[in-house]
């Protein structure tokens, strides 16, 4: 067996393993959302809202923008990958798929994630007094992730009875 084939098989095995575990997929999507969040937070804090927030030394507006953009990112990828099996089942019931359905799902996702977003917001602001605001944001994201997963698994992308 060639080395390339072994590497390819290993990668395919790892991808198949990840595919079986929804929380792991949720975590990968969350990691991408964390990157999006941190980039938007940094750009907002250092550039976009710098003049407005300079006197406060806290990222109020940039944090709200970062959470909003990361939420849209996470909804998209969770819908397309993490809970794609359940979305396909719902779409099969509701033909044709409409913007109304998508809007309803996004509304449920945002509502289900609201507690985690609020927790992330408050924890980031509290912790940023004693550590760098970016590190504080990462700690807050990790703390909020479990509640976000459970709420979205049980409500937004719940199993539909056949």
Coordinates of N, CA and C in Angstrom, one line a residue:
X1 N 0.9 -1.2 0.0 CA 0.0 0.0 0.0 C 0.9 1.2 0.0
X2 N 0.6 2.2 -0.9 CA 1.4 3.4 -0.9 C 1.1 4.3 0.2
X3 N 2.1 5.2 0.5 CA 1.9 6.1 1.6 C 0.7 7.1 1.3
X4 N 0.6 7.5 0.1 CA -0.5 8.4 -0.3 C -1.9 7.7 0.0
X5 N -2.0 6.5 -0.4 CA -3.2 5.8 -0.2 C -3.5 5.6 1.3
X6 N -2.5 5.4 2.1 CA -2.7 5.3 3.6 C -3.2 6.6 4.2
X7 N -2.6 7.7 3.7 CA -3.0 9.0 4.2 C -4.4 9.3 3.7
X8 N -4.8 9.0 2.5 CA -6.1 9.2 2.0 C -7.1 8.4 2.8
X9 N -6.8 7.1 3.0 CA -7.7 6.3 3.8 C -7.9 6.8 5.3
X10 N -6.8 7.3 5.8 CA -6.8 7.8 7.2 C -7.7 9.1 7.2
X11 N -7.6 9.9 6.3 CA -8.4 11.1 6.2 C -9.9 10.8 6.0
X12 N -10.1 9.9 5.1 CA -11.5 9.5 4.9 C -12.1 8.8 6.1
X13 N -11.3 8.0 6.8 CA -11.8 7.4 8.1 C -12.1 8.4 9.1
X14 N -11.2 9.4 9.3 CA -11.4 10.5 10.2 C -12.7 11.3 9.9
X15 N -12.9 11.6 8.6 CA -14.1 12.3 8.2 C -15.4 11.5 8.5
X16 N -15.3 10.2 8.2 CA -16.5 9.4 8.5 C -16.8 9.3 10.0
X17 N -15.7 9.2 10.8 CA -15.9 9.2 12.2 C -16.5 10.5 12.7
X18 N -16.0 11.6 12.2 CA -16.6 12.9 12.6 C -18.1 13.0 12.2
X19 N -18.4 12.5 11.1 CA -19.8 12.6 10.5 C -20.8 11.9 11.5
X20 N -20.3 10.9 12.2 CA -21.2 10.1 13.1 C -21.5 10.9 14.4
X21 N -20.7 11.8 14.8 CA -20.9 12.5 16.1 C -21.3 13.9 15.9
X22 N -22.6 14.2 16.1 CA -23.2 15.5 15.9 C -22.5 16.6 16.8
X23 N -22.2 16.3 18.0 CA -21.6 17.3 18.9 C -20.2 17.7 18.4
X24 N -19.5 16.7 17.9 CA -18.2 17.0 17.3 C -18.3 18.0 16.1
X25 N -19.3 17.7 15.2 CA -19.6 18.5 14.1 C -20.0 19.9 14.6
X26 N -20.8 20.0 15.6 CA -21.2 21.3 16.2 C -20.0 22.0 16.7
X27 N -19.1 21.3 17.3 CA -17.8 21.9 17.8 C -16.9 22.5 16.7
X28 N -16.9 21.7 15.6 CA -16.1 22.2 14.5 C -16.7 23.5 13.9
X29 N -18.0 23.5 13.7 CA -18.7 24.7 13.3 C -18.5 25.8 14.3
X30 N -18.6 25.5 15.5 CA -18.4 26.5 16.6 C -17.0 27.1 16.5
X31 N -16.0 26.2 16.2 CA -14.6 26.7 16.1 C -14.5 27.7 14.9
X32 N -15.2 27.4 13.8 CA -15.2 28.3 12.7 C -15.9 29.6 13.1
X33 N -16.9 29.5 13.8 CA -17.6 30.7 14.3 C -16.8 31.5 15.3
X34 N -16.0 30.8 16.1 CA -15.1 31.5 17.0 C -14.1 32.3 16.2
X35 N -13.5 31.8 15.1 CA -12.6 32.5 14.3 C -13.3 33.7 13.7
X36 N -14.5 33.5 13.1 CA -15.3 34.6 12.6 C -15.5 35.7 13.7
X37 N -15.9 35.2 14.8 CA -16.2 36.1 16.0 C -15.0 36.9 16.3
X38 N -13.8 36.3 16.5 CA -12.6 37.0 16.9 C -12.1 38.0 15.8
X39 N -12.3 37.6 14.5 CA -11.8 38.5 13.5 C -12.7 39.8 13.4
X40 N -14.1 39.5 13.5 CA -15.0 40.7 13.5 C -14.8 41.5 14.8
X41 N -14.6 40.9 15.9 CA -14.4 41.6 17.2 C -13.2 42.4 17.1
X42 N -12.1 41.9 16.6 CA -10.8 42.6 16.5 C -11.0 43.8 15.5
X43 N -11.5 43.5 14.3 CA -11.7 44.6 13.3 C -12.6 45.7 13.8
X44 N -13.7 45.3 14.5 CA -14.6 46.3 15.0 C -14.0 47.1 16.1
X45 N -13.3 46.4 17.1 CA -12.7 47.1 18.2 C -11.5 47.9 17.9
X46 N -10.7 47.5 17.0 CA -9.5 48.2 16.6 C -9.7 49.2 15.5
X47 N -10.6 49.0 14.6 CA -10.8 49.9 13.5 C -12.2 50.5 13.3
X48 N -13.2 49.7 13.2 CA -14.5 50.1 12.8 C -15.1 51.0 13.9
X49 N -15.1 50.6 15.1 CA -15.7 51.4 16.2 C -14.6 52.0 17.1
X50 N -13.4 52.1 16.7 CA -12.3 52.6 17.5 C -12.6 54.0 18.1
X51 N -13.1 54.9 17.3 CA -13.3 56.3 17.8 C -14.5 56.3 18.8
X52 N -15.5 55.5 18.6 CA -16.6 55.5 19.5 C -16.3 54.8 20.8
X53 N -15.5 53.8 20.8 CA -15.2 53.0 22.0 C -13.9 53.3 22.7
X54 N -13.1 54.2 22.1 CA -11.8 54.5 22.7 C -11.8 54.8 24.2
X55 N -12.8 55.7 24.6 CA -12.8 56.1 26.0 C -13.3 55.0 26.9
X56 N -14.0 54.1 26.4 CA -14.6 53.0 27.3 C -13.6 51.8 27.5
X57 N -12.8 51.6 26.5 CA -11.8 50.5 26.6 C -12.5 49.1 26.7
X58 N -13.8 49.1 26.3 CA -14.5 47.8 26.3 C -15.2 47.7 24.9
X59 N -15.3 46.5 24.4 CA -15.7 46.3 23.0 C -17.3 46.1 22.9
X60 N -18.1 47.1 23.4 CA -19.5 46.9 23.4 C -20.1 46.7 22.0
X61 N -19.9 47.7 21.1 CA -20.5 47.6 19.7 C -19.8 46.5 18.9
X62 N -18.5 46.4 19.0 CA -17.8 45.4 18.2 C -18.2 44.0 18.7
X63 N -18.4 43.8 19.9 CA -18.8 42.5 20.5 C -20.2 42.1 20.0
X64 N -21.1 43.0 20.0 CA -22.5 42.8 19.4 C -22.4 42.4 18.0
X65 N -21.6 43.1 17.2 CA -21.5 42.8 15.8 C -20.8 41.4 15.6
X66 N -19.8 41.1 16.3 CA -19.1 39.9 16.2 C -20.0 38.7 16.5
X67 N -20.8 38.8 17.6 CA -21.8 37.8 17.9 C -22.8 37.6 16.8
X68 N -23.3 38.7 16.2 CA -24.3 38.6 15.2 C -23.7 37.9 13.9
X69 N -22.6 38.3 13.5 CA -22.0 37.7 12.3 C -21.6 36.2 12.5
X70 N -21.1 35.9 13.7 CA -20.8 34.5 14.0 C -22.0 33.7 14.1
X71 N -23.1 34.2 14.6 CA -24.4 33.5 14.7 C -24.9 33.1 13.3
X72 N -24.8 34.1 12.4 CA -25.2 33.8 11.0 C -24.4 32.7 10.4
X73 N -23.0 32.8 10.6 CA -22.1 31.8 10.1 C -22.4 30.4 10.7
X74 N -22.6 30.4 12.0 CA -22.9 29.1 12.6 C -24.2 28.5 12.2
X75 N -25.3 29.3 12.1 CA -26.6 28.8 11.6 C -26.4 28.2 10.3
X76 N -25.7 28.8 9.4 CA -25.6 28.3 8.0 C -24.9 27.0 8.0
X77 N -23.7 26.9 8.7 CA -23.0 25.6 8.7 C -23.7 24.5 9.5
X78 N -24.3 24.9 10.6 CA -25.0 23.8 11.3 C -26.2 23.3 10.5
X79 N -26.9 24.2 9.8 CA -28.0 23.7 9.0 C -27.5 22.8 7.8
X80 N -26.4 23.2 7.2 CA -25.9 22.5 6.0 C -25.1 21.2 6.4
X81 N -24.6 21.1 7.6 CA -23.8 20.0 8.0 C -24.2 19.3 9.3
X82 N -24.2 20.0 10.4 CA -24.4 19.3 11.7 C -25.8 18.6 11.7
X83 N -26.8 19.4 11.3 CA -28.2 18.8 11.4 C -28.7 18.6 10.0
X84 N -27.9 18.4 9.0 CA -28.4 18.3 7.6 C -29.4 17.1 7.4
X85 N -29.2 16.0 8.2 CA -30.2 14.9 8.1 C -31.6 15.3 8.5
X86 N -31.7 16.1 9.6 CA -33.0 16.5 10.1 C -33.6 17.6 9.2
X87 N -32.7 18.5 8.6 CA -33.2 19.5 7.7 C -33.8 18.9 6.4
X88 N -33.1 17.9 5.9 CA -33.6 17.2 4.7 C -35.0 16.6 5.0
X89 N -35.2 16.0 6.2 CA -36.5 15.4 6.5 C -37.5 16.5 6.6
X90 N -37.3 17.6 7.2 CA -38.2 18.7 7.3 C -38.5 19.3 5.9
X91 N -37.5 19.4 5.1 CA -37.7 20.0 3.7 C -38.5 19.0 2.9
X92 N -38.4 17.7 3.1 CA -39.2 16.7 2.4 C -40.7 16.9 2.7
X93 N -41.0 17.3 4.0 CA -42.3 17.5 4.4 C -42.9 18.8 3.9
X94 N -42.1 19.8 3.7 CA -42.5 21.2 3.3 C -41.9 21.4 1.9
X95 N -42.7 21.2 0.9 CA -42.3 21.4 -0.5 C -43.1 22.5 -1.1
X96 N -42.6 23.4 -1.8 CA -41.1 23.7 -2.0 C -40.6 24.4 -0.8
X97 N -39.3 24.3 -0.6 CA -38.6 24.9 0.6 C -38.7 26.4 0.3
X98 N -39.1 27.1 1.3 CA -39.3 28.6 1.2 C -38.4 29.4 2.0
X99 N -38.4 30.7 1.7 CA -37.7 31.6 2.5 C -38.3 31.7 3.9
X100 N -39.6 31.5 3.9 CA -40.3 31.5 5.2 C -39.8 30.4 6.1
X101 N -39.6 29.2 5.6 CA -39.1 28.1 6.4 C -37.7 28.4 6.9
X102 N -36.9 28.9 6.0 CA -35.5 29.3 6.3 C -35.5 30.4 7.4
X103 N -36.4 31.4 7.2 CA -36.5 32.4 8.2 C -37.0 31.9 9.6
X104 N -37.9 31.0 9.5 CA -38.4 30.4 10.8 C -37.2 29.6 11.5
X105 N -36.5 28.9 10.7 CA -35.3 28.1 11.3 C -34.3 29.1 11.9
X106 N -34.0 30.2 11.2 CA -33.0 31.1 11.6 C -33.5 31.8 12.9
X107 N -34.8 32.1 12.9 CA -35.4 32.7 14.1 C -35.3 31.8 15.3
X108 N -35.6 30.5 15.1 CA -35.5 29.6 16.2 C -34.0 29.4 16.6
X109 N -33.1 29.4 15.7 CA -31.7 29.2 16.0 C -31.2 30.4 16.9
X110 N -31.6 31.6 16.4 CA -31.2 32.8 17.2 C -31.8 32.8 18.6
X111 N -33.1 32.5 18.7 CA -33.8 32.4 20.0 C -33.1 31.3 20.9
X112 N -32.9 30.2 20.3 CA -32.3 29.1 21.1 C -30.9 29.4 21.5
X113 N -30.2 30.2 20.7 CA -28.8 30.6 21.0 C -28.7 31.9 21.9
X114 N -29.9 32.5 22.1 CA -29.9 33.8 22.8 C -29.3 33.7 24.2
X115 N -29.6 32.7 24.9 CA -29.0 32.5 26.3 C -27.5 32.4 26.2
X116 N -27.0 31.6 25.3 CA -25.6 31.5 25.1 C -24.9 32.8 24.7
X117 N -25.6 33.5 23.8 CA -25.1 34.8 23.3 C -25.0 35.8 24.4
X118 N -26.1 35.8 25.2 CA -26.1 36.7 26.4 C -25.0 36.4 27.4
X119 N -24.9 35.1 27.6 CA -23.8 34.6 28.5 C -22.5 34.9 28.0
X120 N -22.3 34.7 26.7 CA -21.0 35.1 26.1 C -20.7 36.6 26.2
X121 N -21.7 37.4 26.0 CA -21.5 38.9 26.0 C -21.1 39.3 27.4
X122 N -21.9 38.9 28.4 CA -21.7 39.3 29.8 C -20.3 38.8 30.3
X123 N -20.1 37.5 30.1 CA -18.8 36.9 30.5 C -17.6 37.6 29.9
X124 N -17.7 37.9 28.6 CA -16.6 38.6 27.9 C -16.3 39.9 28.6
X125 N -17.4 40.7 28.8 CA -17.2 42.0 29.4 C -16.7 41.9 30.8
X126 N -17.2 40.9 31.6 CA -16.7 40.8 33.0 C -15.2 40.3 33.0
X127 N -14.9 39.4 32.2 CA -13.5 38.8 32.2 C -12.5 39.8 31.5
X128 N -13.0 40.6 30.6 CA -12.0 41.5 29.9 C -11.4 42.6 30.9
X129 N -11.9 42.7 32.1 CA -11.3 43.5 33.1 C -10.1 42.9 33.7
X130 N -9.9 41.6 33.6 CA -8.8 40.9 34.2 C -7.9 40.2 33.2
X131 N -8.3 40.2 31.9 CA -7.5 39.5 30.8 C -7.8 40.2 29.5
X132 N -7.0 39.9 28.5 CA -7.2 40.4 27.2 C -8.6 40.1 26.7
X133 N -9.3 41.1 26.0 CA -10.7 40.9 25.6 C -10.9 39.7 24.7
X134 N -9.8 39.4 23.9 CA -10.0 38.3 22.9 C -9.9 36.9 23.7
X135 N -9.1 36.8 24.7 CA -9.0 35.6 25.5 C -10.3 35.5 26.3
X136 N -10.8 36.6 26.9 CA -12.0 36.6 27.6 C -13.2 36.1 26.7
X137 N -13.2 36.5 25.5 CA -14.2 36.1 24.5 C -14.1 34.6 24.2
X138 N -13.0 34.0 24.1 CA -12.8 32.6 23.9 C -13.4 31.8 25.1
X139 N -13.0 32.2 26.3 CA -13.5 31.5 27.5 C -15.0 31.6 27.5
X140 N -15.6 32.7 27.2 CA -17.0 32.9 27.2 C -17.7 32.0 26.2
X141 N -17.1 31.9 25.0 CA -17.7 31.1 23.9 C -17.7 29.6 24.4
X142 N -16.7 29.1 25.0 CA -16.6 27.8 25.4 C -17.7 27.5 26.5
X143 N -17.9 28.5 27.4 CA -18.9 28.3 28.4 C -20.3 28.3 27.8
X144 N -20.6 29.0 26.8 CA -21.9 29.1 26.2 C -22.2 28.0 25.2
X145 N -21.2 27.2 24.8 CA -21.4 26.3 23.7 C -22.4 25.1 24.1
X146 N -22.3 24.6 25.3 CA -23.1 23.5 25.7 C -24.6 23.8 25.6
X147 N -25.0 25.0 26.2 CA -26.4 25.4 26.2 C -26.9 25.6 24.7
X148 N -26.0 26.2 23.9 CA -26.4 26.4 22.5 C -26.6 25.1 21.8
X149 N -25.8 24.1 22.0 CA -26.0 22.8 21.3 C -27.3 22.1 21.8
X150 N -27.5 22.1 23.1 CA -28.7 21.4 23.6 C -30.0 22.1 23.1
X151 N -30.0 23.4 23.1 CA -31.2 24.2 22.7 C -31.5 24.0 21.2
X152 N -30.5 24.0 20.4 CA -30.7 23.8 19.0 C -30.9 22.4 18.6
X153 N -30.4 21.4 19.3 CA -30.6 20.0 19.0 C -32.0 19.6 19.3
X154 N -32.6 20.2 20.4 CA -33.9 19.8 20.9 C -35.0 20.7 20.3
X155 N -34.7 21.9 19.8 CA -35.8 22.7 19.3 C -35.6 23.1 17.8
X156 N -34.6 23.8 17.5 CA -34.4 24.3 16.1 C -34.3 23.2 15.1
X157 N -33.5 22.2 15.4 CA -33.3 21.1 14.5 C -33.8 19.8 15.1
X158 N -34.9 19.8 15.8 CA -35.4 18.6 16.4 C -35.8 17.5 15.4
X159 N -35.8 16.3 15.9 CA -36.2 15.2 15.1 C -37.6 15.3 14.7
X160 N -38.0 15.0 13.5 CA -39.3 15.0 13.0 C -39.8 13.6 12.9
X161 N -41.0 13.3 13.4 CA -41.5 12.0 13.3 C -42.0 11.7 11.9
X162 N -41.6 10.5 11.4 CA -42.0 10.1 10.1 C -43.4 9.7 10.0

